């Protein structure tokens, strides 16, 4: 089954304790991205990657890191989490279409709480 | 900068009561306008892509239409299982591959 898999799905952690949210896709997609979703603010892009070893900042990159060493994986790293990073996180991927339209496949989400 | 505004923020309907959701957008050249459905606690799921004004697409009780300034998602005779948040996104043609999302419309259909 074609899918984007995120882990963990739920996580409660404390301020300053480094954590990684993994994302893996099995569709051989070139493009991957991370979003956070907060009530009243909608989906906001954190980082994206156009292909292996190519990453760039989205709208809200502060406090996050990413890497793209393999095509299928795009982990999100919080080096020193703070309470304002409590949110619902989504990983998404897509392949490049002839029209250039970016149709995203999303993961199921990772709910993170930072105390 | 691409912008997307969705209205209303929330909509309550009775089963069978047809209505429309609005997505107003500004973009420098449109590469695509997208509609997604998001169920509580789940990731958004792709519904439609519209590419140019006048285009329409349908899927079951949903019909998406597009003008140069806005898109409508028409829901005909909705059922409780249509309850979800509907997200609109646009992608400009200026070389960017990044879609911009609206904040969504939360739809509840009562039996």
CSV table of C-alpha atoms in Angstrom, one decimal:
chain,number,residue,atom,x,y,z
A,1,UNK,CA,0.0,0.0,0.0
A,2,UNK,CA,1.3,3.4,-1.0
A,3,UNK,CA,1.8,5.5,2.1
A,4,UNK,CA,3.7,8.0,4.2
A,5,UNK,CA,4.6,6.6,7.7
A,6,UNK,CA,5.4,8.8,10.6
A,7,UNK,CA,6.6,7.7,14.0
A,8,UNK,CA,5.9,8.2,16.8
A,9,UNK,CA,2.2,9.0,16.5
A,10,UNK,CA,2.0,10.4,20.0
A,11,UNK,CA,4.8,11.8,22.2
A,12,UNK,CA,5.0,13.7,25.4
A,13,UNK,CA,8.4,15.0,26.3
A,14,UNK,CA,10.1,17.7,28.4
A,15,UNK,CA,11.7,21.0,27.4
A,16,UNK,CA,15.2,20.5,26.1
A,17,UNK,CA,15.2,16.8,25.5
A,18,UNK,CA,16.2,16.2,21.9
A,19,UNK,CA,13.8,14.2,19.8
A,20,UNK,CA,13.4,12.9,16.3
A,21,UNK,CA,10.1,12.3,14.4
A,22,UNK,CA,10.7,9.9,11.5
A,23,UNK,CA,9.0,10.0,8.1
A,24,UNK,CA,9.2,7.3,5.4
A,25,UNK,CA,7.4,7.0,2.1
A,26,UNK,CA,7.3,4.0,-0.2
A,27,UNK,CA,6.2,5.7,-3.4
A,28,UNK,CA,9.7,6.8,-4.7
A,29,UNK,CA,8.6,10.4,-4.4
A,30,UNK,CA,11.2,13.1,-5.0
A,31,UNK,CA,9.5,15.8,-2.9
A,32,UNK,CA,9.0,15.6,0.9
A,33,UNK,CA,7.9,18.2,3.4
A,34,UNK,CA,7.0,18.8,7.1
A,35,UNK,CA,4.0,20.8,8.3
A,36,UNK,CA,2.7,21.7,11.7
A,37,UNK,CA,-1.0,22.3,12.3
A,38,UNK,CA,-2.3,24.4,15.1
A,39,UNK,CA,-5.9,25.5,15.9
A,40,UNK,CA,-6.8,28.7,14.1
A,41,UNK,CA,-3.5,28.7,12.2
A,42,UNK,CA,-3.9,25.9,9.7
A,43,UNK,CA,-1.1,24.0,8.1
A,44,UNK,CA,2.3,25.8,8.1
A,45,UNK,CA,5.3,24.4,6.3
A,46,UNK,CA,8.4,23.8,8.4
A,47,UNK,CA,10.9,22.4,5.9
A,48,UNK,CA,10.8,20.8,2.5
A,49,UNK,CA,13.1,18.7,0.3
A,50,UNK,CA,13.1,18.7,-3.5
A,51,UNK,CA,15.3,15.6,-3.6
A,52,UNK,CA,18.1,13.8,-1.8
A,53,UNK,CA,20.6,16.1,-0.1
A,54,UNK,CA,18.4,19.2,-1.1
A,55,UNK,CA,16.5,20.8,1.8
A,56,UNK,CA,15.1,24.3,2.3
A,57,UNK,CA,13.2,26.3,5.0
A,58,UNK,CA,9.5,26.7,4.9
A,59,UNK,CA,7.5,29.3,6.7
A,60,UNK,CA,8.3,28.3,10.3
A,61,UNK,CA,11.7,26.6,10.5
A,62,UNK,CA,13.0,28.0,13.8
A,63,UNK,CA,13.8,25.3,16.3
A,64,UNK,CA,13.7,22.4,13.8
A,65,UNK,CA,16.3,20.6,11.7
A,66,UNK,CA,15.9,18.1,8.8
A,67,UNK,CA,18.1,15.9,6.7
A,68,UNK,CA,17.5,13.9,3.5
A,69,UNK,CA,20.2,11.3,3.1
A,70,UNK,CA,17.9,8.8,1.4
A,71,UNK,CA,15.0,9.3,-1.0
A,72,UNK,CA,12.5,7.6,1.2
A,73,UNK,CA,13.3,9.1,4.6
A,74,UNK,CA,12.9,12.7,5.8
A,75,UNK,CA,13.3,12.9,9.6
A,76,UNK,CA,12.3,16.0,11.6
A,77,UNK,CA,14.7,16.8,14.5
A,78,UNK,CA,13.9,19.0,17.5
A,79,UNK,CA,17.3,19.7,19.1
A,80,UNK,CA,15.9,21.4,22.2
A,81,UNK,CA,12.1,21.3,22.2
A,82,UNK,CA,10.2,24.1,23.8
A,83,UNK,CA,6.5,24.2,24.8
A,84,UNK,CA,5.6,26.4,21.8
A,85,UNK,CA,6.5,23.4,19.6
A,86,UNK,CA,3.6,21.5,21.0
A,87,UNK,CA,1.6,20.8,17.9
A,88,UNK,CA,0.3,18.2,15.4
A,89,UNK,CA,2.9,17.4,12.8
A,90,UNK,CA,2.4,16.1,9.3
A,91,UNK,CA,4.9,14.7,6.8
A,92,UNK,CA,3.9,14.8,3.2
A,93,UNK,CA,5.4,13.6,-0.1
A,94,UNK,CA,4.7,14.0,-3.8
A,95,UNK,CA,6.1,13.1,-7.2
A,96,UNK,CA,6.7,15.7,-10.0
A,97,UNK,CA,3.9,15.7,-12.5
A,98,UNK,CA,4.1,17.0,-16.1
A,99,UNK,CA,1.8,19.9,-15.1
A,100,UNK,CA,4.1,20.8,-12.2
A,101,UNK,CA,1.2,20.5,-9.8
A,102,UNK,CA,2.3,19.4,-6.4
A,103,UNK,CA,-0.3,16.8,-5.2
A,104,UNK,CA,0.6,15.8,-1.6
A,105,UNK,CA,0.2,12.5,0.1
A,106,UNK,CA,0.2,13.0,3.9
A,107,UNK,CA,1.1,10.8,6.8
A,108,UNK,CA,-1.3,10.2,9.7
A,109,UNK,CA,0.3,12.8,11.9
A,110,UNK,CA,2.4,12.9,15.0
A,111,UNK,CA,1.0,14.7,18.1
A,112,UNK,CA,3.8,16.2,20.1
A,113,UNK,CA,3.4,17.7,23.6
A,114,UNK,CA,6.4,19.5,25.2
A,115,UNK,CA,6.1,20.1,28.9
B,1,UNK,CA,3.0,36.1,-1.9
B,2,UNK,CA,0.2,33.5,-2.4
B,3,UNK,CA,-2.8,33.8,-0.2
B,4,UNK,CA,-5.8,31.6,0.5
B,5,UNK,CA,-8.9,32.5,2.5
B,6,UNK,CA,-11.6,29.9,3.2
B,7,UNK,CA,-15.1,30.7,4.4
B,8,UNK,CA,-17.0,29.9,6.4
B,9,UNK,CA,-14.7,28.7,9.2
B,10,UNK,CA,-17.4,26.3,10.3
B,11,UNK,CA,-20.6,25.0,8.8
B,12,UNK,CA,-23.4,22.9,10.2
B,13,UNK,CA,-25.9,21.3,7.9
B,14,UNK,CA,-28.7,18.9,8.2
B,15,UNK,CA,-28.4,15.7,6.2
B,16,UNK,CA,-29.6,16.4,2.6
B,17,UNK,CA,-29.1,20.2,2.9
B,18,UNK,CA,-26.9,21.2,0.0
B,19,UNK,CA,-24.4,24.0,0.5
B,20,UNK,CA,-21.0,25.4,-0.8
B,21,UNK,CA,-17.7,26.2,0.7
B,22,UNK,CA,-15.6,29.1,-0.6
B,23,UNK,CA,-11.9,29.4,-1.2
B,24,UNK,CA,-10.7,32.9,-2.3
B,25,UNK,CA,-7.1,33.1,-3.5
B,26,UNK,CA,-4.5,35.4,-4.9
B,27,UNK,CA,-1.6,33.9,-6.7
B,28,UNK,CA,0.9,35.0,-9.3
B,29,UNK,CA,-0.1,32.7,-12.1
B,30,UNK,CA,-2.0,29.5,-11.1
B,31,UNK,CA,-0.3,26.1,-11.5
B,32,UNK,CA,-3.0,24.4,-9.5
B,33,UNK,CA,-5.8,24.7,-6.9
B,34,UNK,CA,-6.2,21.8,-4.6
B,35,UNK,CA,-9.0,20.5,-2.3
B,36,UNK,CA,-8.2,18.1,0.5
B,37,UNK,CA,-10.4,16.5,3.1
B,38,UNK,CA,-9.2,16.0,6.7
B,39,UNK,CA,-10.9,13.8,9.2
B,40,UNK,CA,-10.2,14.4,12.9
B,41,UNK,CA,-6.8,13.1,14.0
B,42,UNK,CA,-5.8,12.1,10.5
B,43,UNK,CA,-3.8,13.6,7.7
B,44,UNK,CA,-5.4,15.5,4.8
B,45,UNK,CA,-6.5,13.4,1.9
B,46,UNK,CA,-6.4,14.7,-1.7
B,47,UNK,CA,-9.7,15.3,-3.4
B,48,UNK,CA,-9.3,17.5,-6.5
B,49,UNK,CA,-6.9,19.6,-8.6
B,50,UNK,CA,-8.2,22.4,-10.7
B,51,UNK,CA,-5.9,24.1,-13.2
B,52,UNK,CA,-7.8,26.8,-15.0
B,53,UNK,CA,-10.9,29.1,-14.7
B,54,UNK,CA,-14.1,27.3,-15.8
B,55,UNK,CA,-12.9,23.9,-14.8
B,56,UNK,CA,-15.1,21.6,-12.8
B,57,UNK,CA,-14.5,18.2,-11.1
B,58,UNK,CA,-16.9,15.9,-9.3
B,59,UNK,CA,-16.6,13.0,-6.9
B,60,UNK,CA,-19.7,11.5,-5.4
B,61,UNK,CA,-21.6,14.3,-3.6
B,62,UNK,CA,-18.7,16.8,-4.1
B,63,UNK,CA,-18.2,19.2,-7.0
B,64,UNK,CA,-15.3,21.7,-7.2
B,65,UNK,CA,-15.4,24.7,-9.5
B,66,UNK,CA,-12.9,27.4,-10.3
B,67,UNK,CA,-12.9,31.1,-11.3
B,68,UNK,CA,-9.9,33.5,-11.6
B,69,UNK,CA,-10.4,34.5,-8.0
B,70,UNK,CA,-12.1,31.7,-6.1
B,71,UNK,CA,-13.1,28.1,-6.0
B,72,UNK,CA,-16.2,26.6,-4.6
B,73,UNK,CA,-16.7,23.1,-3.2
B,74,UNK,CA,-20.4,22.3,-3.6
B,75,UNK,CA,-21.8,19.5,-1.4
B,76,UNK,CA,-25.1,18.1,-2.7
B,77,UNK,CA,-27.4,16.2,-0.3
B,78,UNK,CA,-24.6,15.7,2.3
B,79,UNK,CA,-24.5,12.7,4.6
B,80,UNK,CA,-23.1,12.6,8.1
B,81,UNK,CA,-20.0,10.8,6.7
B,82,UNK,CA,-19.2,14.0,4.8
B,83,UNK,CA,-18.4,15.6,8.1
B,84,UNK,CA,-14.7,16.7,8.0
B,85,UNK,CA,-12.5,19.7,7.6
B,86,UNK,CA,-12.0,20.7,4.0
B,87,UNK,CA,-8.7,22.4,3.0
B,88,UNK,CA,-8.0,24.5,0.0
B,89,UNK,CA,-4.5,25.1,-1.3
B,90,UNK,CA,-3.0,27.0,-4.3
B,91,UNK,CA,0.3,26.7,-6.1
B,92,UNK,CA,1.7,29.5,-8.1
B,93,UNK,CA,3.3,29.2,-11.5
B,94,UNK,CA,6.3,31.3,-10.6
B,95,UNK,CA,8.7,28.4,-10.3
B,96,UNK,CA,7.7,27.5,-6.7
B,97,UNK,CA,6.7,24.0,-5.9
B,98,UNK,CA,5.2,24.9,-2.6
B,99,UNK,CA,1.4,25.0,-2.1
B,100,UNK,CA,-0.1,27.5,0.2
B,101,UNK,CA,-2.9,26.2,2.4
B,102,UNK,CA,-6.0,28.0,3.7
B,103,UNK,CA,-7.1,27.4,7.3
B,104,UNK,CA,-10.0,25.1,6.3
B,105,UNK,CA,-13.7,24.9,6.7
B,106,UNK,CA,-15.0,22.5,9.4
B,107,UNK,CA,-18.2,20.8,8.1
B,108,UNK,CA,-20.6,19.0,10.4
B,109,UNK,CA,-23.6,17.2,8.9
B,110,UNK,CA,-26.3,16.2,11.3
B,111,UNK,CA,-28.5,13.2,10.7
